[in-house]
Short mmCIF file of C-alpha atoms and ligand atoms in Angstrom, two decimals:
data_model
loop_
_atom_site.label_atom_id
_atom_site.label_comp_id
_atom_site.label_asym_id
_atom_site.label_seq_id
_atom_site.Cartn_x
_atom_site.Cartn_y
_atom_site.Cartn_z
CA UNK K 1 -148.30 -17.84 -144.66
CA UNK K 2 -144.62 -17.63 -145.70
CA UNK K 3 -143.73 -14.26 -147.22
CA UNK K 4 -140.98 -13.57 -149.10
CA UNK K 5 -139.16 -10.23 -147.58
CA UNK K 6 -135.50 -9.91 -146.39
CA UNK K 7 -134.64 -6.88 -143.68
CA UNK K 8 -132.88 -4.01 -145.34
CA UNK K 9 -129.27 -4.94 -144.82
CA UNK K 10 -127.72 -1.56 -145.17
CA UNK K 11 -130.19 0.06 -142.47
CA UNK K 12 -129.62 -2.85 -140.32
CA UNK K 13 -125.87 -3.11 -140.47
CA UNK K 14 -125.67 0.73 -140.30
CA UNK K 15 -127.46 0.90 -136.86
CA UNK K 16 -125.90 -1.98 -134.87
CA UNK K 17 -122.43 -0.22 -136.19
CA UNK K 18 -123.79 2.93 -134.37
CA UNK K 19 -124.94 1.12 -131.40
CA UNK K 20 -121.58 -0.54 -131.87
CA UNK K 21 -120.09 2.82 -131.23
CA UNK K 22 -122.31 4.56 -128.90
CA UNK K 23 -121.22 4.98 -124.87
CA UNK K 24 -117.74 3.91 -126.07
CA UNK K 25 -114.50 5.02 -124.28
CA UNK K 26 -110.93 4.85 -125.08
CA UNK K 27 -112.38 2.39 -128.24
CA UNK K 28 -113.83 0.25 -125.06
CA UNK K 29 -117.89 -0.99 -124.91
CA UNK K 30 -118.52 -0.74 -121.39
CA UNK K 31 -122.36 0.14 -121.36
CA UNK K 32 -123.29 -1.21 -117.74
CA UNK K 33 -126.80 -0.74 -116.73
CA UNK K 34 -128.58 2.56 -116.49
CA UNK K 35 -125.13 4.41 -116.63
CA UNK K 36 -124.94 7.28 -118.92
CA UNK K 37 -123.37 4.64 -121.82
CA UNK K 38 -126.63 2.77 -121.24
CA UNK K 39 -128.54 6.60 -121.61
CA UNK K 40 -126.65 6.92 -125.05
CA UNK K 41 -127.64 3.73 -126.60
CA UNK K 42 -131.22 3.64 -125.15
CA UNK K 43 -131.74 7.10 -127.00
CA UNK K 44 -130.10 5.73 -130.09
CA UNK K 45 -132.81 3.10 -130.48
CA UNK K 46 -135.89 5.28 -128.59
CA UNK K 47 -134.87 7.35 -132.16
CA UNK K 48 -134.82 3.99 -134.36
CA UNK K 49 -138.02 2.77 -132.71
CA UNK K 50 -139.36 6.29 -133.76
CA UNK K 51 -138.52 6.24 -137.48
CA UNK K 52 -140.31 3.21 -138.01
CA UNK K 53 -143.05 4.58 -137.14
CA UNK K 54 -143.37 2.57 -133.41
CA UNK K 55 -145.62 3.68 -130.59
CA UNK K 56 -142.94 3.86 -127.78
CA UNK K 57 -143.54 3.32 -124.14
CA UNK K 58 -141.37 2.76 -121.25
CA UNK K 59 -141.98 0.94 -117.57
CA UNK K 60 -140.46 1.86 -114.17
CA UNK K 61 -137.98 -0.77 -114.14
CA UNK K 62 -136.94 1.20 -117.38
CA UNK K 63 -137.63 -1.58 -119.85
CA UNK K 64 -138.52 0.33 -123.00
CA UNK K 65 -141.33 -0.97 -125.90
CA UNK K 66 -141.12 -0.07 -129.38
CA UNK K 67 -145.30 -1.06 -130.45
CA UNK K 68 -146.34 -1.43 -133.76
CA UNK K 69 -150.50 -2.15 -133.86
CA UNK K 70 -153.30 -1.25 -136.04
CA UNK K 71 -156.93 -0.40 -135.66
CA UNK K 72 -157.98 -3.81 -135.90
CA UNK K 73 -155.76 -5.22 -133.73
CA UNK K 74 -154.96 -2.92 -131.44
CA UNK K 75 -155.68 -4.11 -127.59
CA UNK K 76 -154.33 -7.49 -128.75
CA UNK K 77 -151.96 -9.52 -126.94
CA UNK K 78 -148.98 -8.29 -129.56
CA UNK K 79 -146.08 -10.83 -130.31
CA UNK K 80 -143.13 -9.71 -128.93
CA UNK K 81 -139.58 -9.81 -129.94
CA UNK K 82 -136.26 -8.01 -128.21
CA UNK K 83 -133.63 -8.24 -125.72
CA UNK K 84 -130.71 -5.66 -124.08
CA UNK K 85 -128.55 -3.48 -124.81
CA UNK K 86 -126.71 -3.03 -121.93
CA UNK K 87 -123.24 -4.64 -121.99
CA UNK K 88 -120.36 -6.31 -119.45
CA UNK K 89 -117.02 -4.35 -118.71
CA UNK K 90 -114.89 -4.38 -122.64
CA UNK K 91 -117.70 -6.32 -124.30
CA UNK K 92 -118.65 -7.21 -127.76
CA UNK K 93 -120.94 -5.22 -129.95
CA UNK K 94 -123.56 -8.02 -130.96
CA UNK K 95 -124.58 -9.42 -127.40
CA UNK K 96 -127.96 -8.52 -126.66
CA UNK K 97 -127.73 -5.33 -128.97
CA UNK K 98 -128.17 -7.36 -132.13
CA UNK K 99 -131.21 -9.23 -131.30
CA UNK K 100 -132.91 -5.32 -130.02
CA UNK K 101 -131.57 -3.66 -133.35
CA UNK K 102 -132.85 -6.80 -135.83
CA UNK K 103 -136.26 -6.45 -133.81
CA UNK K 104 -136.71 -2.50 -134.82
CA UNK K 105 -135.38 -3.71 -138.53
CA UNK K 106 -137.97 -6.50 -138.74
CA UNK K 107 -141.26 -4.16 -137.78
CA UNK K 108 -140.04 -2.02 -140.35
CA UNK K 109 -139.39 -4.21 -142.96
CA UNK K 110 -142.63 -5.59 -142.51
CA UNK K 111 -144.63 -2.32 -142.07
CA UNK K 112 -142.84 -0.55 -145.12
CA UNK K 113 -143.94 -3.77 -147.32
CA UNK K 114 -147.47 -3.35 -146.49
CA UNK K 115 -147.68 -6.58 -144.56
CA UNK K 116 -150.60 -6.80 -142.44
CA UNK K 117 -150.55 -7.89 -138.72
CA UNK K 118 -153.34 -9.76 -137.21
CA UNK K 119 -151.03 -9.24 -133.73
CA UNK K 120 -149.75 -6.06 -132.88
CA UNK K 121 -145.62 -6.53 -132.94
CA UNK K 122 -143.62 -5.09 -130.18
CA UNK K 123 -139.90 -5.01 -129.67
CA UNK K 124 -138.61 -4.76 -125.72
CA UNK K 125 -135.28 -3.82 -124.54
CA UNK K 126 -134.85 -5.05 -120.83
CA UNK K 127 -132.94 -3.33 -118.31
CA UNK K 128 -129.94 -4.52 -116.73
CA UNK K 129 -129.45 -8.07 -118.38
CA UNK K 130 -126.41 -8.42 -117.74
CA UNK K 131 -126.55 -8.15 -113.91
CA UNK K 132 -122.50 -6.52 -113.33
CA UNK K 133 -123.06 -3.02 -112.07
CA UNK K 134 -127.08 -4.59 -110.36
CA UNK K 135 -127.42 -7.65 -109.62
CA UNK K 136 -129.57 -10.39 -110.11
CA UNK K 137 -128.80 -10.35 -114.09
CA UNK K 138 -131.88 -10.56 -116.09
CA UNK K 139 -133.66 -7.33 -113.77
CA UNK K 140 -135.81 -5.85 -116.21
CA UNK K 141 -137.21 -9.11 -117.93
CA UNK K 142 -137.55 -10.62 -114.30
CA UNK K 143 -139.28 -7.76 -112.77
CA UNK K 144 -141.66 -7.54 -115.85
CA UNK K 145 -142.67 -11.10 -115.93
CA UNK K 146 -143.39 -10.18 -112.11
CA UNK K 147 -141.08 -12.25 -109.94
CA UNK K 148 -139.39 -9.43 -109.08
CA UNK K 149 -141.16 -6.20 -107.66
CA UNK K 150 -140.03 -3.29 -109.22
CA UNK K 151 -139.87 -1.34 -105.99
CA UNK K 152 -137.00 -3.99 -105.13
CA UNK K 153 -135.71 -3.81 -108.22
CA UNK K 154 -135.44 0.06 -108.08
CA UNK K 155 -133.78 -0.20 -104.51
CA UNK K 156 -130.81 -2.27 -105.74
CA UNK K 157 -127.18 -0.94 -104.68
CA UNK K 158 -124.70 -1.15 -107.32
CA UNK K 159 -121.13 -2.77 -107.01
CA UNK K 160 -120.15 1.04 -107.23
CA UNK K 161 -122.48 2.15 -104.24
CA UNK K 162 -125.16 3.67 -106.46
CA UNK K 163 -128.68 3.38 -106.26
CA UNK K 164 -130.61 1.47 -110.15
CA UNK K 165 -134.03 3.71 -109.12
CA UNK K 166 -131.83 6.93 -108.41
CA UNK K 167 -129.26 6.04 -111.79
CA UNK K 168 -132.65 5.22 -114.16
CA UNK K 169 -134.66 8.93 -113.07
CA UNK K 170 -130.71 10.20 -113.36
CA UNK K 171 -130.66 9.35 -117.00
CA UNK K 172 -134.35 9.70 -117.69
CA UNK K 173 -135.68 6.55 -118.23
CA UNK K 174 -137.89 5.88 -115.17
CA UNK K 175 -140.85 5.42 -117.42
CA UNK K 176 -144.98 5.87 -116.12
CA UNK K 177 -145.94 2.10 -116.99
CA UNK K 178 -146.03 -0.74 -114.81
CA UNK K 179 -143.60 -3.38 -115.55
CA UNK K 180 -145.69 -6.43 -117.38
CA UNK K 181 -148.31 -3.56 -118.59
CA UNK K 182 -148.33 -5.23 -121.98
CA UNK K 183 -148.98 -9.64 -121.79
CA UNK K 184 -147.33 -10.63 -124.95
CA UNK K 185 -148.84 -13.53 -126.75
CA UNK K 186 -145.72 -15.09 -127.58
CA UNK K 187 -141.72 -13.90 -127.21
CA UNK K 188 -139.06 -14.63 -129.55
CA UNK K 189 -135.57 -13.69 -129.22
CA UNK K 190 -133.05 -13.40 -131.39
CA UNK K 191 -129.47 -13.63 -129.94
CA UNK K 192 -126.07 -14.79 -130.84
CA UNK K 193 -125.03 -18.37 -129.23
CA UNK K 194 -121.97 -17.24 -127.29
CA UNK K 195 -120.81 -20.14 -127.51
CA UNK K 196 -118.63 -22.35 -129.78
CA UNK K 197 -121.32 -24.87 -131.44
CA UNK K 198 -122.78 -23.41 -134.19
CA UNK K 199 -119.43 -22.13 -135.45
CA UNK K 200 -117.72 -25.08 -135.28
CA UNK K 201 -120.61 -26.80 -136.96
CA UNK K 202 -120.51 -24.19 -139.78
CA UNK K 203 -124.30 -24.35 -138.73
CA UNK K 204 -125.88 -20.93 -139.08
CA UNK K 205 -129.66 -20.90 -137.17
CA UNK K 206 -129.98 -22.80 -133.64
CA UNK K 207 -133.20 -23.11 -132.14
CA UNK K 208 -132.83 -23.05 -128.65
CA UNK K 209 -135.43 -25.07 -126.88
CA UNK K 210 -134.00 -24.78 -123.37
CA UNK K 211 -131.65 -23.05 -120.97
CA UNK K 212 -129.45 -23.47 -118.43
CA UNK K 213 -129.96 -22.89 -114.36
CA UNK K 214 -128.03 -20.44 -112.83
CA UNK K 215 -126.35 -20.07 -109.31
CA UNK K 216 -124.33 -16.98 -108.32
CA UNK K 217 -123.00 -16.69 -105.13
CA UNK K 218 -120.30 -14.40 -103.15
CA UNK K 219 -117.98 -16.21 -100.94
CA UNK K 220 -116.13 -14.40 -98.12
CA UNK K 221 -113.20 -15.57 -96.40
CA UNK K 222 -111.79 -14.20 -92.89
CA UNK K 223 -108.34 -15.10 -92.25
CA UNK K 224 -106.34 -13.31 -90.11
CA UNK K 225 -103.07 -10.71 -91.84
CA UNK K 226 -99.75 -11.90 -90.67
CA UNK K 227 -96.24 -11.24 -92.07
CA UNK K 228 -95.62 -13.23 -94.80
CA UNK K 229 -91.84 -13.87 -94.01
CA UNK K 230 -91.81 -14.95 -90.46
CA UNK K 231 -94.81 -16.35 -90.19
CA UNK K 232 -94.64 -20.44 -90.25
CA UNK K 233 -96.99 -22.44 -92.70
CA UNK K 234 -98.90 -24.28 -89.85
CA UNK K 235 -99.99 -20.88 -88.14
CA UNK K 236 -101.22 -19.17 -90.64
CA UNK K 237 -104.79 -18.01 -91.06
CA UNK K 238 -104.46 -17.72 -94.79
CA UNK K 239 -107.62 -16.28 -96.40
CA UNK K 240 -105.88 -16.26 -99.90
CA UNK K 241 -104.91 -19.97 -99.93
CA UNK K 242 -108.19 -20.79 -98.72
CA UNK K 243 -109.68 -18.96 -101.02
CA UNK K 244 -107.23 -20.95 -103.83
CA UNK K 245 -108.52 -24.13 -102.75
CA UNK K 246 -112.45 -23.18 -102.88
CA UNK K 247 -111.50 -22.26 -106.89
CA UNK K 248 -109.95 -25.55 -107.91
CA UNK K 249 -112.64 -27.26 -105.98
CA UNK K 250 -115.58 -25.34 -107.93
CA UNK K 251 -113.71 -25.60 -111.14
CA UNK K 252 -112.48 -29.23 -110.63
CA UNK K 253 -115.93 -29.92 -109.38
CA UNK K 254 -117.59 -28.34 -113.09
CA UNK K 255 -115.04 -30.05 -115.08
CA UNK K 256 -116.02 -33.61 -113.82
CA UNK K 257 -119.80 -33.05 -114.95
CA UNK K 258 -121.56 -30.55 -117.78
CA UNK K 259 -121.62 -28.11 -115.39
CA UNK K 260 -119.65 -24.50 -116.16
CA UNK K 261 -118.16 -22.52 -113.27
CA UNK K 262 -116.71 -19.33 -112.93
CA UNK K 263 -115.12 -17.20 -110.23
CA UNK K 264 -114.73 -13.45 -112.16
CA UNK K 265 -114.56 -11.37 -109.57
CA UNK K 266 -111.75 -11.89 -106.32
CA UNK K 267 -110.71 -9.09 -104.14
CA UNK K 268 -108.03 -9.61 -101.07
CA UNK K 269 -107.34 -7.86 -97.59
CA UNK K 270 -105.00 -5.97 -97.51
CA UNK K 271 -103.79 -6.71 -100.68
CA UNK K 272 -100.34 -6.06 -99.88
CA UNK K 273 -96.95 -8.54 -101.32
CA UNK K 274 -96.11 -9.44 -98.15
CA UNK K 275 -98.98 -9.67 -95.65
CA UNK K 276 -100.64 -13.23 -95.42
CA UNK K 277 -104.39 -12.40 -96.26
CA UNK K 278 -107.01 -11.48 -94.04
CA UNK K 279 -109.91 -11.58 -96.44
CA UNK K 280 -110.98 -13.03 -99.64
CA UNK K 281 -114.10 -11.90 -101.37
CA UNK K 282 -115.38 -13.81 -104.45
CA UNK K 283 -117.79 -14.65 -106.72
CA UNK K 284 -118.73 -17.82 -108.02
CA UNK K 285 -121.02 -18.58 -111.26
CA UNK K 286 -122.03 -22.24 -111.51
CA UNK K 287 -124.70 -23.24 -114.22
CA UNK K 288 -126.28 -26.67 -115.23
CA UNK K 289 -128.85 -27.70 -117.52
CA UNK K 290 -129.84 -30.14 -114.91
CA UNK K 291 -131.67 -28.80 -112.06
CA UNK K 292 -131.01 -31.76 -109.62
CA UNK K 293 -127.65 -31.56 -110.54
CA UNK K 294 -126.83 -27.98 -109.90
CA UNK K 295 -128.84 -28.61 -106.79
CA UNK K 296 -126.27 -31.31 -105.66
CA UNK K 297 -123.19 -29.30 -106.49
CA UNK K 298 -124.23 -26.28 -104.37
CA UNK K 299 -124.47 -28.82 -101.36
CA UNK K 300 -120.90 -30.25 -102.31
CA UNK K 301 -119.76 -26.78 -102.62
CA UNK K 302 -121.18 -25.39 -99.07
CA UNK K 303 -119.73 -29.15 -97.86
CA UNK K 304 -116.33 -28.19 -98.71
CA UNK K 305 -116.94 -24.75 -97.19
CA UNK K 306 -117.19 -25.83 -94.40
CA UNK K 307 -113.85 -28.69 -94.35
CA UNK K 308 -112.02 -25.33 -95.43
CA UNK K 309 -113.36 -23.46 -92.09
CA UNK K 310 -111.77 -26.18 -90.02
CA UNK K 311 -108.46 -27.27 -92.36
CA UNK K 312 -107.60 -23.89 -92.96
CA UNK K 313 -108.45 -22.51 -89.49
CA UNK K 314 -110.51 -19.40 -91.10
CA UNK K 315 -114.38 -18.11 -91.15
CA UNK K 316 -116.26 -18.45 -94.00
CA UNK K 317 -119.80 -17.25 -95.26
CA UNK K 318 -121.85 -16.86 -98.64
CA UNK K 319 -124.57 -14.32 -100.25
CA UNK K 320 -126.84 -15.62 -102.52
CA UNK K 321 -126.63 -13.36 -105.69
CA UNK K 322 -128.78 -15.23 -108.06
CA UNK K 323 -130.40 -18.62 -108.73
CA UNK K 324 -132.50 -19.13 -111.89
CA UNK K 325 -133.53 -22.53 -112.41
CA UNK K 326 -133.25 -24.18 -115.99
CA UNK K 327 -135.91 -22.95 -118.48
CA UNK K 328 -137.65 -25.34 -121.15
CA UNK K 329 -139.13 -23.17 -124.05
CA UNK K 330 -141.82 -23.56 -125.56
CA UNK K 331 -142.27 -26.81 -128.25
CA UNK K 332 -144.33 -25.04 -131.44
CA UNK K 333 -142.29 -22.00 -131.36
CA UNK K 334 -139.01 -23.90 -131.90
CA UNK K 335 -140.59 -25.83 -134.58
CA UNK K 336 -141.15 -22.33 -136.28
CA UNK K 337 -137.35 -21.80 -135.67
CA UNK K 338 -136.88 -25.09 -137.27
CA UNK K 339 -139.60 -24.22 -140.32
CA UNK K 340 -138.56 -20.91 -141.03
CA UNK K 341 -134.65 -21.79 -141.25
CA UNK K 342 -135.88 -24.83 -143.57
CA UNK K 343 -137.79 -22.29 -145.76
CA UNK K 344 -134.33 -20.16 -145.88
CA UNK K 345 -132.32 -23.51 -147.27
CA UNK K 346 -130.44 -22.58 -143.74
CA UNK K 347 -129.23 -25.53 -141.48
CA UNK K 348 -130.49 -25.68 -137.92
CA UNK K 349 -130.30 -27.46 -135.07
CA UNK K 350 -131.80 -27.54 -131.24
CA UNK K 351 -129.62 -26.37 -128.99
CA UNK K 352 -129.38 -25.44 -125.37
CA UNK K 353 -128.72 -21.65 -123.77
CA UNK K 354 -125.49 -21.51 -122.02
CA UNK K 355 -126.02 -17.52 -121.24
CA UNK K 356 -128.86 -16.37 -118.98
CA UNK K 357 -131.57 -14.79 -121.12
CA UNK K 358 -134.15 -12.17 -120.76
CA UNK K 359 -135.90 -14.76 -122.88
CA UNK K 360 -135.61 -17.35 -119.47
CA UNK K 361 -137.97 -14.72 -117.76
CA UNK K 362 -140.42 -13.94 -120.70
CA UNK K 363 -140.91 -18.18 -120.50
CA UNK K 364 -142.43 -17.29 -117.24
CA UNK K 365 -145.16 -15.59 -118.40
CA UNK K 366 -146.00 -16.50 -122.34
CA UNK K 367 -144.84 -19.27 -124.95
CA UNK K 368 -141.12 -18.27 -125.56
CA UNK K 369 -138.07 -19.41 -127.68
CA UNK K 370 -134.87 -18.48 -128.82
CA UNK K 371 -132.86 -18.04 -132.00
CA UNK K 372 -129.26 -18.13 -132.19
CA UNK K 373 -126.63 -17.17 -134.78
CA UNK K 374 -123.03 -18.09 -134.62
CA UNK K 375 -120.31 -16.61 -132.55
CA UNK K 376 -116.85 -16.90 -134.92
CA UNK K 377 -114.57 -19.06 -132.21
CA UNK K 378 -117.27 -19.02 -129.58
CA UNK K 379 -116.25 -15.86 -128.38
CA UNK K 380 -118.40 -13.55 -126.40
CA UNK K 381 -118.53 -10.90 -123.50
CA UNK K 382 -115.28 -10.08 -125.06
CA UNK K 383 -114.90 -7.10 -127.49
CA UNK K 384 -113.23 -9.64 -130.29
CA UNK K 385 -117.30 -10.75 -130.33
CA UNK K 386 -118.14 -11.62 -134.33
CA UNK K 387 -120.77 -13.10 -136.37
CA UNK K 388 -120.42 -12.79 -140.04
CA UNK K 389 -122.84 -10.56 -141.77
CA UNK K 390 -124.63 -13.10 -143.72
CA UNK K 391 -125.23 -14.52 -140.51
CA UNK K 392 -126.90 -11.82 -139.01
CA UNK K 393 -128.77 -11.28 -142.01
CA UNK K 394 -130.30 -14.82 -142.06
CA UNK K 395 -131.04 -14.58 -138.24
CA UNK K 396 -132.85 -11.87 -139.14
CA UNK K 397 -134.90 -13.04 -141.44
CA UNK K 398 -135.79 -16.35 -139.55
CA UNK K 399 -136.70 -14.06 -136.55
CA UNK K 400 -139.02 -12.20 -139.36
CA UNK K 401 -140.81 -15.65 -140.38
CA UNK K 402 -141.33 -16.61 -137.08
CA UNK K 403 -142.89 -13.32 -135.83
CA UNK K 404 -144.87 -13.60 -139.01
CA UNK K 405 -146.03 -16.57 -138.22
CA UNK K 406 -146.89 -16.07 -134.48
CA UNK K 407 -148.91 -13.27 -135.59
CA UNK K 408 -151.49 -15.35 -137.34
CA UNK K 409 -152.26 -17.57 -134.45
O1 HGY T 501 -124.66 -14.09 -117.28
C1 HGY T 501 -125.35 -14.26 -118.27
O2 HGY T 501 -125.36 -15.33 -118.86
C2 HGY T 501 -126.24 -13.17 -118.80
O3 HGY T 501 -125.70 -12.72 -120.00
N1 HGY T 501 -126.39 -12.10 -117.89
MN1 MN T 502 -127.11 -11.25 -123.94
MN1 MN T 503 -124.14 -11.11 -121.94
MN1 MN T 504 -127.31 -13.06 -121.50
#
């Protein structure tokens, strides 16, 4: 059945404004995981979910459920929709946030028209997707689709020393169910791209049918400090330049196949102007959509690691951070993508997910795809974030079509 509703735009826009605006500081987004920023927003849409009339409920990882069921479907494997709301350091307002906020909107659109479910309907905001303050990224969604345990999970130490379990009871969101307490028939998510193709295409729906693996690692280097004026070139034990030549290598490295890699975080001992380092700490994000690629250029990488020990005279070792490998999503729900943006005179096409997802961990564990709306200039994780608000409108509304249409299955 195709119906023929569109969200209410005004309640829509109005609340991810507010969410826009909520756990700002000095006109910055920083809403990192379970910090009070995070507490702000998460009671912002706890309230939403509550005006539209949603049972909520809320797991120990801290993921939070906005349910919307019947009596005659109640017990029912609900189709479920959603994403995060927590944010990276200065970010944009539409990253995760807009695919949780059009979820609420879509319920209630649908409720307030009378429409009648077959499927309960929930909407899930994940903990900690983005992974800076707690890492691995993705925590909530990978804890609830049970490849994480939430004990684990709850034990995590922060980049600023804190404890997740301690922060999420802190700001009162360590909820009574157990993480995966609800199976969801199917999960669609709603997202902007992030990315530069849709905009550049002046396409406005993607349906993402696949996503890319992801590798993060931190890289230390031990040098040894020297003075940087008497010192001669050939005796140094130069952590810094070391750690120079590991970042063209990774970046060279990406550039000579589709792979992306980042190093966005470095740190140096003692991080004085004249004192040869002694220490380099950084991080490195590589991603592929290839698995047996990505698998080939961590060996080159820890290869090159180890020429660097000897060249450069220094010690070198690695922590594994994260590695998700690439997620294909499930066939008939992009088709519905593809349907519903046909049914909306919208142009579409299949793309691939350059971000990690919460919707790479729901694939674990039901049939799961993606929608994506444009990212004006491909900008993201940046606060000059933008999609147009017919865009977000018509995501919406695609997101609504295919929810209504999972229902009925
Ligand atoms: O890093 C990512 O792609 C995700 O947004 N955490
Ligand atoms: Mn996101
Ligand atoms: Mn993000
Ligand atoms: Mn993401």
């Amino acid at each position: 059945m195709s119906i023929k509703l569109s969200i209410n735009e005004e309640r829509f826009l109005s609340h991810l404004k507010k969410l826009g605006q909520t756990g700002r500081e000095a006109d910055k987004l920083t809403r990192l995981a379970v910090s009070d920023a995070d507490k702000a927003g998460r009671d912002a849409v706890v309230a939403w979910m509550k005006e539209a009339g949603l049972e909520v409920k809320i797991d120990r990882i801290g993921n939070i459920f906005g349910i919307w069921s019947n009596h005659e479907n109640e017990g029912q494997a609900p189709v479920m929709t959603g994403s995060h709301i927590d944010t990276v350091i200065n970010a944009g307002i539409y990253d995760g946030c807009y695919g949780v906020v059009a979820g609420i909107e879509v319920i209630n659109t649908l409720r307030s028209n009378g429409f009648v479910s077959s499927r309960p309907i929930a909407v899930g905001v994940f903990t900690n997707e983005e992974g800076v303050r707690y890492a691995p990224d993705m925590m909530g969604s990978l804890v609830y689709a049970g490849d994480l345990s939430s004990d684990e999970a709850l034990a995590t130490v922060g980049t600023d020393g804190t404890v997740l379990g301690e922060e999420l009871k802190r700001i009162g969101y360590y909820g009574p169910e157990e993480p995966g307490f609800l199976k969801p028939h199917s999960f669609i998510e709603l997202h902007i791209e992030q990315g530069p193709i849709l905009d550049s295409m002046k396409m406005p729906i993607g349906a993402v049918e696949n996503l890319q693996g992801i590798s993060w690692q931190r890289i230390t280097i031990e040098g040894v400090a020297n003075h940087a004026g008497t010192t001669p070139m050939a005796m140094r034990k130069d952590a810094g330049h070391a750690a120079a030549k590991v970042i063209s290598f990774v970046c060279d490295m990406a550039n000579s196949s589709n792979s992306v890699a980042t190093v966005g975080c470095i740190a140096f001992e003692p991080n004085a102007i004249n004192v040869i380092p002694s220490k380099a700490t950084f991080t490195v994000d590589l991603r592929n959509p290839n698995e047996e690629i990505l698998k080939k250029e961590e060996a080159a990488l820890a290869d090159y690691l180890k020429e660097i020990e000897i060249s450069k005279n220094v010690n070198i070792s690695t922590e594994r951070l994260v590695r998700f490998e690439p997620v294909i999503f499930d066939e008939n729900i992009v088709r519905l993508v593809e349907d519903a943006a046909r049914q909306h005179n919208l142009q579409c096409r299949r793309m691939t997910s350059g971000a990690g997802q919460d919707a790479q961990m729901m694939a674990r564990i039901c049939p799961t795809a993606m929608i994506f709306v444009p990212s004006v200039n491909g900008i993201s994780h940046n606060p000059k974030e933008f999609t147009p608000v017919p865009d977000l409108v018509a995501g919406a509304n695609v997101l609504m079509d295919v929810i209504v249409k999972l229902a009925e299955f």
